[in-house]
Amino acid sequence: MVLVVSSKTFTVWMDGVDTSREGYWVWSTTGKLISPLFWAPSQPDNYYGPHQENCLMYGEDYTWRYNDAQCDRHVGVLCQYGSPPTPHFAACPSGTWVEHLDRMYCIVTRDSNWYEAKAFCTGLAAHLPIVDSSSENNYLRGLVAHGDVWLDATEEWHNGEFQWSSTGTAIRYTNWVPGEPNNYGNVPEQCVEYGETYGWQWNDAPCNERRSTIHKVICERYKPQTSSTLIG
């Protein structure tokens, strides 16, 4: 493989976009969520307004970190000779990935605490479910069918504010059971479970506890959006 960089300022485009779902950055050729760890300070910021900065750039101008930008900007290009990467989906242990809109789901019978469930999904290049609307909440209900599951949300590492752990983004839609989250019995409950036990609403629970009603893990991932030869 040969890489060629054309740039006067050492800033280049990368494969990341949030065109499918605002605020959720993925590598467009694989659909895998982009780690929130490598953004430049205060990025992504939608400097020009919502839905205006949907492409990811990287380089010296941003201390060799990521920045969101308008996709029609003229910056350097990082080219790769050879075939573009082919999206690879880890096999779902229970069978096939279930496709719905811009996402794919794998449902596995498995007793896990939140950390174990998250690690299991990470091993499939996926994440625990992220729920952004009542329609997504209802769709997930059909996947769960009976019992409960862990969601991707946690307040651990986020100064007491629940966020989606895989993206570091704020939770825009919530569906808490009335009175939740409550750290019941003064026990830290920093992770979120969802399901039949709670009338298909959300409840906070201890992350390290294997819950008696959680016997499955649902892993979620985004579908690839485009073919690209940009490196990411």
PDB file of N, CA and C in Angstrom, residues 90-100 103-112 117 120-121 124 126-129 138-150 194 200 214-221:
ATOM      1  N   ALA A  90     -18.378  -8.707  12.036  1.00  0.00           N
ATOM      2  CA  ALA A  90     -18.207  -9.916  12.828  1.00  0.00           C
ATOM      3  C   ALA A  90     -19.526 -10.679  12.831  1.00  0.00           C
ATOM      4  N   ALA A  91     -19.439 -11.985  12.776  1.00  0.00           N
ATOM      5  CA  ALA A  91     -20.655 -12.795  12.771  1.00  0.00           C
ATOM      6  C   ALA A  91     -21.404 -12.632  14.086  1.00  0.00           C
ATOM      7  N   CYS A  92     -22.713 -12.564  13.995  1.00  0.00           N
ATOM      8  CA  CYS A  92     -23.540 -12.535  15.196  1.00  0.00           C
ATOM      9  C   CYS A  92     -23.614 -13.962  15.746  1.00  0.00           C
ATOM     10  N   PRO A  93     -23.179 -14.199  16.979  1.00  0.00           N
ATOM     11  CA  PRO A  93     -23.128 -15.565  17.510  1.00  0.00           C
ATOM     12  C   PRO A  93     -24.460 -16.299  17.482  1.00  0.00           C
ATOM     13  N   SER A  94     -25.566 -15.555  17.494  1.00  0.00           N
ATOM     14  CA  SER A  94     -26.870 -16.210  17.530  1.00  0.00           C
ATOM     15  C   SER A  94     -27.471 -16.410  16.150  1.00  0.00           C
ATOM     16  N   GLY A  95     -26.782 -15.938  15.114  1.00  0.00           N
ATOM     17  CA  GLY A  95     -27.321 -16.094  13.772  1.00  0.00           C
ATOM     18  C   GLY A  95     -26.954 -14.925  12.885  1.00  0.00           C
ATOM     19  N   THR A  96     -27.927 -14.109  12.522  1.00  0.00           N
ATOM     20  CA  THR A  96     -27.684 -13.004  11.599  1.00  0.00           C
ATOM     21  C   THR A  96     -27.955 -11.663  12.271  1.00  0.00           C
ATOM     22  N   TRP A  97     -27.350 -10.626  11.714  1.00  0.00           N
ATOM     23  CA  TRP A  97     -27.649  -9.267  12.137  1.00  0.00           C
ATOM     24  C   TRP A  97     -29.025  -8.878  11.598  1.00  0.00           C
ATOM     25  N   VAL A  98     -29.823  -8.242  12.453  1.00  0.00           N
ATOM     26  CA  VAL A  98     -31.148  -7.755  12.061  1.00  0.00           C
ATOM     27  C   VAL A  98     -31.002  -6.305  11.609  1.00  0.00           C
ATOM     28  N   GLU A  99     -31.417  -5.996  10.391  1.00  0.00           N
ATOM     29  CA  GLU A  99     -31.268  -4.647   9.852  1.00  0.00           C
ATOM     30  C   GLU A  99     -32.547  -3.838  10.053  1.00  0.00           C
ATOM     31  N   HIS A 100     -32.349  -2.587  10.457  1.00  0.00           N
ATOM     32  CA  HIS A 100     -33.474  -1.665  10.635  1.00  0.00           C
ATOM     33  C   HIS A 100     -32.986  -0.247  10.389  1.00  0.00           C
ATOM     34  N   ARG A 103     -29.314   1.005  11.047  1.00  0.00           N
ATOM     35  CA  ARG A 103     -28.610   0.224  12.053  1.00  0.00           C
ATOM     36  C   ARG A 103     -28.780  -1.272  11.843  1.00  0.00           C
ATOM     37  N   MET A 104     -27.946  -2.022  12.571  1.00  0.00           N
ATOM     38  CA  MET A 104     -27.992  -3.472  12.555  1.00  0.00           C
ATOM     39  C   MET A 104     -27.923  -3.955  14.014  1.00  0.00           C
ATOM     40  N   TYR A 105     -28.611  -5.057  14.311  1.00  0.00           N
ATOM     41  CA  TYR A 105     -28.695  -5.546  15.686  1.00  0.00           C
ATOM     42  C   TYR A 105     -28.360  -7.033  15.762  1.00  0.00           C
ATOM     43  N   CYS A 106     -27.649  -7.392  16.822  1.00  0.00           N
ATOM     44  CA  CYS A 106     -27.351  -8.789  17.135  1.00  0.00           C
ATOM     45  C   CYS A 106     -27.893  -9.073  18.532  1.00  0.00           C
ATOM     46  N   ILE A 107     -28.710 -10.112  18.660  1.00  0.00           N
ATOM     47  CA  ILE A 107     -29.355 -10.443  19.933  1.00  0.00           C
ATOM     48  C   ILE A 107     -28.828 -11.791  20.407  1.00  0.00           C
ATOM     49  N   VAL A 108     -28.236 -11.810  21.599  1.00  0.00           N
ATOM     50  CA  VAL A 108     -27.582 -13.020  22.107  1.00  0.00           C
ATOM     51  C   VAL A 108     -28.063 -13.300  23.524  1.00  0.00           C
ATOM     52  N   THR A 109     -28.388 -14.559  23.798  1.00  0.00           N
ATOM     53  CA  THR A 109     -28.736 -14.962  25.164  1.00  0.00           C
ATOM     54  C   THR A 109     -27.456 -15.015  25.986  1.00  0.00           C
ATOM     55  N   ARG A 110     -27.416 -14.203  27.051  1.00  0.00           N
ATOM     56  CA  ARG A 110     -26.164 -14.072  27.799  1.00  0.00           C
ATOM     57  C   ARG A 110     -26.428 -13.309  29.096  1.00  0.00           C
ATOM     58  N   ASP A 111     -25.998 -13.855  30.231  1.00  0.00           N
ATOM     59  CA  ASP A 111     -26.080 -13.154  31.513  1.00  0.00           C
ATOM     60  C   ASP A 111     -24.841 -12.280  31.666  1.00  0.00           C
ATOM     61  N   SER A 112     -25.029 -10.971  31.818  1.00  0.00           N
ATOM     62  CA  SER A 112     -23.886 -10.068  31.866  1.00  0.00           C
ATOM     63  C   SER A 112     -24.216  -8.849  32.721  1.00  0.00           C
ATOM     64  N   ALA A 117     -21.434  -6.768  29.150  1.00  0.00           N
ATOM     65  CA  ALA A 117     -22.251  -6.609  27.947  1.00  0.00           C
ATOM     66  C   ALA A 117     -21.596  -5.637  26.974  1.00  0.00           C
ATOM     67  N   PHE A 120     -18.628  -7.307  25.341  1.00  0.00           N
ATOM     68  CA  PHE A 120     -19.074  -8.294  24.362  1.00  0.00           C
ATOM     69  C   PHE A 120     -19.418  -7.606  23.037  1.00  0.00           C
ATOM     70  N   CYS A 121     -20.159  -6.501  23.116  1.00  0.00           N
ATOM     71  CA  CYS A 121     -20.529  -5.786  21.887  1.00  0.00           C
ATOM     72  C   CYS A 121     -19.308  -5.166  21.216  1.00  0.00           C
ATOM     73  N   LEU A 124     -17.644  -7.289  18.842  1.00  0.00           N
ATOM     74  CA  LEU A 124     -18.333  -7.446  17.550  1.00  0.00           C
ATOM     75  C   LEU A 124     -18.254  -6.153  16.742  1.00  0.00           C
ATOM     76  N   ALA A 126     -19.293  -3.327  17.725  1.00  0.00           N
ATOM     77  CA  ALA A 126     -20.618  -2.751  17.910  1.00  0.00           C
ATOM     78  C   ALA A 126     -20.685  -2.101  19.292  1.00  0.00           C
ATOM     79  N   HIS A 127     -21.867  -1.742  19.711  1.00  0.00           N
ATOM     80  CA  HIS A 127     -22.061  -1.085  21.003  1.00  0.00           C
ATOM     81  C   HIS A 127     -23.439  -1.466  21.533  1.00  0.00           C
ATOM     82  N   LEU A 128     -23.688  -1.184  22.798  1.00  0.00           N
ATOM     83  CA  LEU A 128     -25.012  -1.399  23.363  1.00  0.00           C
ATOM     84  C   LEU A 128     -25.997  -0.407  22.735  1.00  0.00           C
ATOM     85  N   PRO A 129     -27.299  -0.681  22.788  1.00  0.00           N
ATOM     86  CA  PRO A 129     -28.262   0.162  22.080  1.00  0.00           C
ATOM     87  C   PRO A 129     -28.255   1.623  22.528  1.00  0.00           C
ATOM     88  N   ASN A 138     -39.585   1.965  20.964  1.00  0.00           N
ATOM     89  CA  ASN A 138     -40.599   0.952  20.660  1.00  0.00           C
ATOM     90  C   ASN A 138     -40.027  -0.169  19.797  1.00  0.00           C
ATOM     91  N   TYR A 139     -39.142   0.168  18.858  1.00  0.00           N
ATOM     92  CA  TYR A 139     -38.532  -0.878  18.036  1.00  0.00           C
ATOM     93  C   TYR A 139     -37.691  -1.802  18.902  1.00  0.00           C
ATOM     94  N   LEU A 140     -36.935  -1.213  19.830  1.00  0.00           N
ATOM     95  CA  LEU A 140     -36.113  -2.031  20.722  1.00  0.00           C
ATOM     96  C   LEU A 140     -36.981  -2.953  21.561  1.00  0.00           C
ATOM     97  N   ARG A 141     -38.156  -2.499  21.927  1.00  0.00           N
ATOM     98  CA  ARG A 141     -39.088  -3.342  22.691  1.00  0.00           C
ATOM     99  C   ARG A 141     -39.375  -4.632  21.945  1.00  0.00           C
ATOM    100  N   GLY A 142     -39.558  -4.543  20.637  1.00  0.00           N
ATOM    101  CA  GLY A 142     -39.815  -5.739  19.849  1.00  0.00           C
ATOM    102  C   GLY A 142     -38.630  -6.685  19.821  1.00  0.00           C
ATOM    103  N   LEU A 143     -37.416  -6.136  19.847  1.00  0.00           N
ATOM    104  CA  LEU A 143     -36.223  -6.981  19.869  1.00  0.00           C
ATOM    105  C   LEU A 143     -36.052  -7.667  21.218  1.00  0.00           C
ATOM    106  N   VAL A 144     -36.358  -6.949  22.284  1.00  0.00           N
ATOM    107  CA  VAL A 144     -36.197  -7.514  23.637  1.00  0.00           C
ATOM    108  C   VAL A 144     -37.233  -8.611  23.876  1.00  0.00           C
ATOM    109  N   ALA A 145     -38.482  -8.333  23.523  1.00  0.00           N
ATOM    110  CA  ALA A 145     -39.609  -9.276  23.656  1.00  0.00           C
ATOM    111  C   ALA A 145     -39.963  -9.542  25.114  1.00  0.00           C
ATOM    112  N   HIS A 146     -39.053 -10.140  25.877  1.00  0.00           N
ATOM    113  CA  HIS A 146     -39.294 -10.420  27.295  1.00  0.00           C
ATOM    114  C   HIS A 146     -38.019 -10.125  28.084  1.00  0.00           C
ATOM    115  N   GLY A 147     -38.210  -9.732  29.345  1.00  0.00           N
ATOM    116  CA  GLY A 147     -37.058  -9.434  30.185  1.00  0.00           C
ATOM    117  C   GLY A 147     -36.514  -8.044  29.901  1.00  0.00           C
ATOM    118  N   ASP A 148     -35.268  -7.828  30.287  1.00  0.00           N
ATOM    119  CA  ASP A 148     -34.648  -6.511  30.197  1.00  0.00           C
ATOM    120  C   ASP A 148     -33.272  -6.621  29.533  1.00  0.00           C
ATOM    121  N   VAL A 149     -32.734  -5.461  29.133  1.00  0.00           N
ATOM    122  CA  VAL A 149     -31.388  -5.403  28.547  1.00  0.00           C
ATOM    123  C   VAL A 149     -30.697  -4.135  29.037  1.00  0.00           C
ATOM    124  N   TRP A 150     -29.392  -4.118  28.893  1.00  0.00           N
ATOM    125  CA  TRP A 150     -28.613  -2.914  29.173  1.00  0.00           C
ATOM    126  C   TRP A 150     -28.642  -1.987  27.959  1.00  0.00           C
ATOM    127  N   TYR A 194     -33.340  -1.411  30.585  1.00  0.00           N
ATOM    128  CA  TYR A 194     -34.596  -1.107  29.906  1.00  0.00           C
ATOM    129  C   TYR A 194     -35.335  -2.408  29.642  1.00  0.00           C
ATOM    130  N   TRP A 200     -41.260  -0.980  29.823  1.00  0.00           N
ATOM    131  CA  TRP A 200     -40.550  -0.518  28.632  1.00  0.00           C
ATOM    132  C   TRP A 200     -40.063   0.924  28.784  1.00  0.00           C
ATOM    133  N   ILE A 214     -32.042  -9.722  33.420  1.00  0.00           N
ATOM    134  CA  ILE A 214     -31.274  -9.497  32.200  1.00  0.00           C
ATOM    135  C   ILE A 214     -30.576 -10.793  31.794  1.00  0.00           C
ATOM    136  N   HIS A 215     -31.066 -11.419  30.736  1.00  0.00           N
ATOM    137  CA  HIS A 215     -30.509 -12.688  30.262  1.00  0.00           C
ATOM    138  C   HIS A 215     -30.143 -12.626  28.777  1.00  0.00           C
ATOM    139  N   LYS A 216     -30.060 -11.437  28.244  1.00  0.00           N
ATOM    140  CA  LYS A 216     -29.662 -11.292  26.848  1.00  0.00           C
ATOM    141  C   LYS A 216     -28.913  -9.980  26.670  1.00  0.00           C
ATOM    142  N   VAL A 217     -28.145  -9.921  25.620  1.00  0.00           N
ATOM    143  CA  VAL A 217     -27.425  -8.707  25.234  1.00  0.00           C
ATOM    144  C   VAL A 217     -27.839  -8.359  23.817  1.00  0.00           C
ATOM    145  N   ILE A 218     -28.164  -7.103  23.602  1.00  0.00           N
ATOM    146  CA  ILE A 218     -28.436  -6.616  22.251  1.00  0.00           C
ATOM    147  C   ILE A 218     -27.309  -5.674  21.864  1.00  0.00           C
ATOM    148  N   CYS A 219     -26.617  -6.008  20.793  1.00  0.00           N
ATOM    149  CA  CYS A 219     -25.538  -5.177  20.262  1.00  0.00           C
ATOM    150  C   CYS A 219     -26.040  -4.454  19.020  1.00  0.00           C
ATOM    151  N   GLU A 220     -25.595  -3.236  18.858  1.00  0.00           N
ATOM    152  CA  GLU A 220     -26.063  -2.383  17.769  1.00  0.00           C
ATOM    153  C   GLU A 220     -24.863  -1.808  17.025  1.00  0.00           C
ATOM    154  N   ARG A 221     -25.011  -1.629  15.735  1.00  0.00           N
ATOM    155  CA  ARG A 221     -23.981  -0.952  14.959  1.00  0.00           C
ATOM    156  C   ARG A 221     -24.648  -0.231  13.792  1.00  0.00           C
TER     157      ARG A 221
END
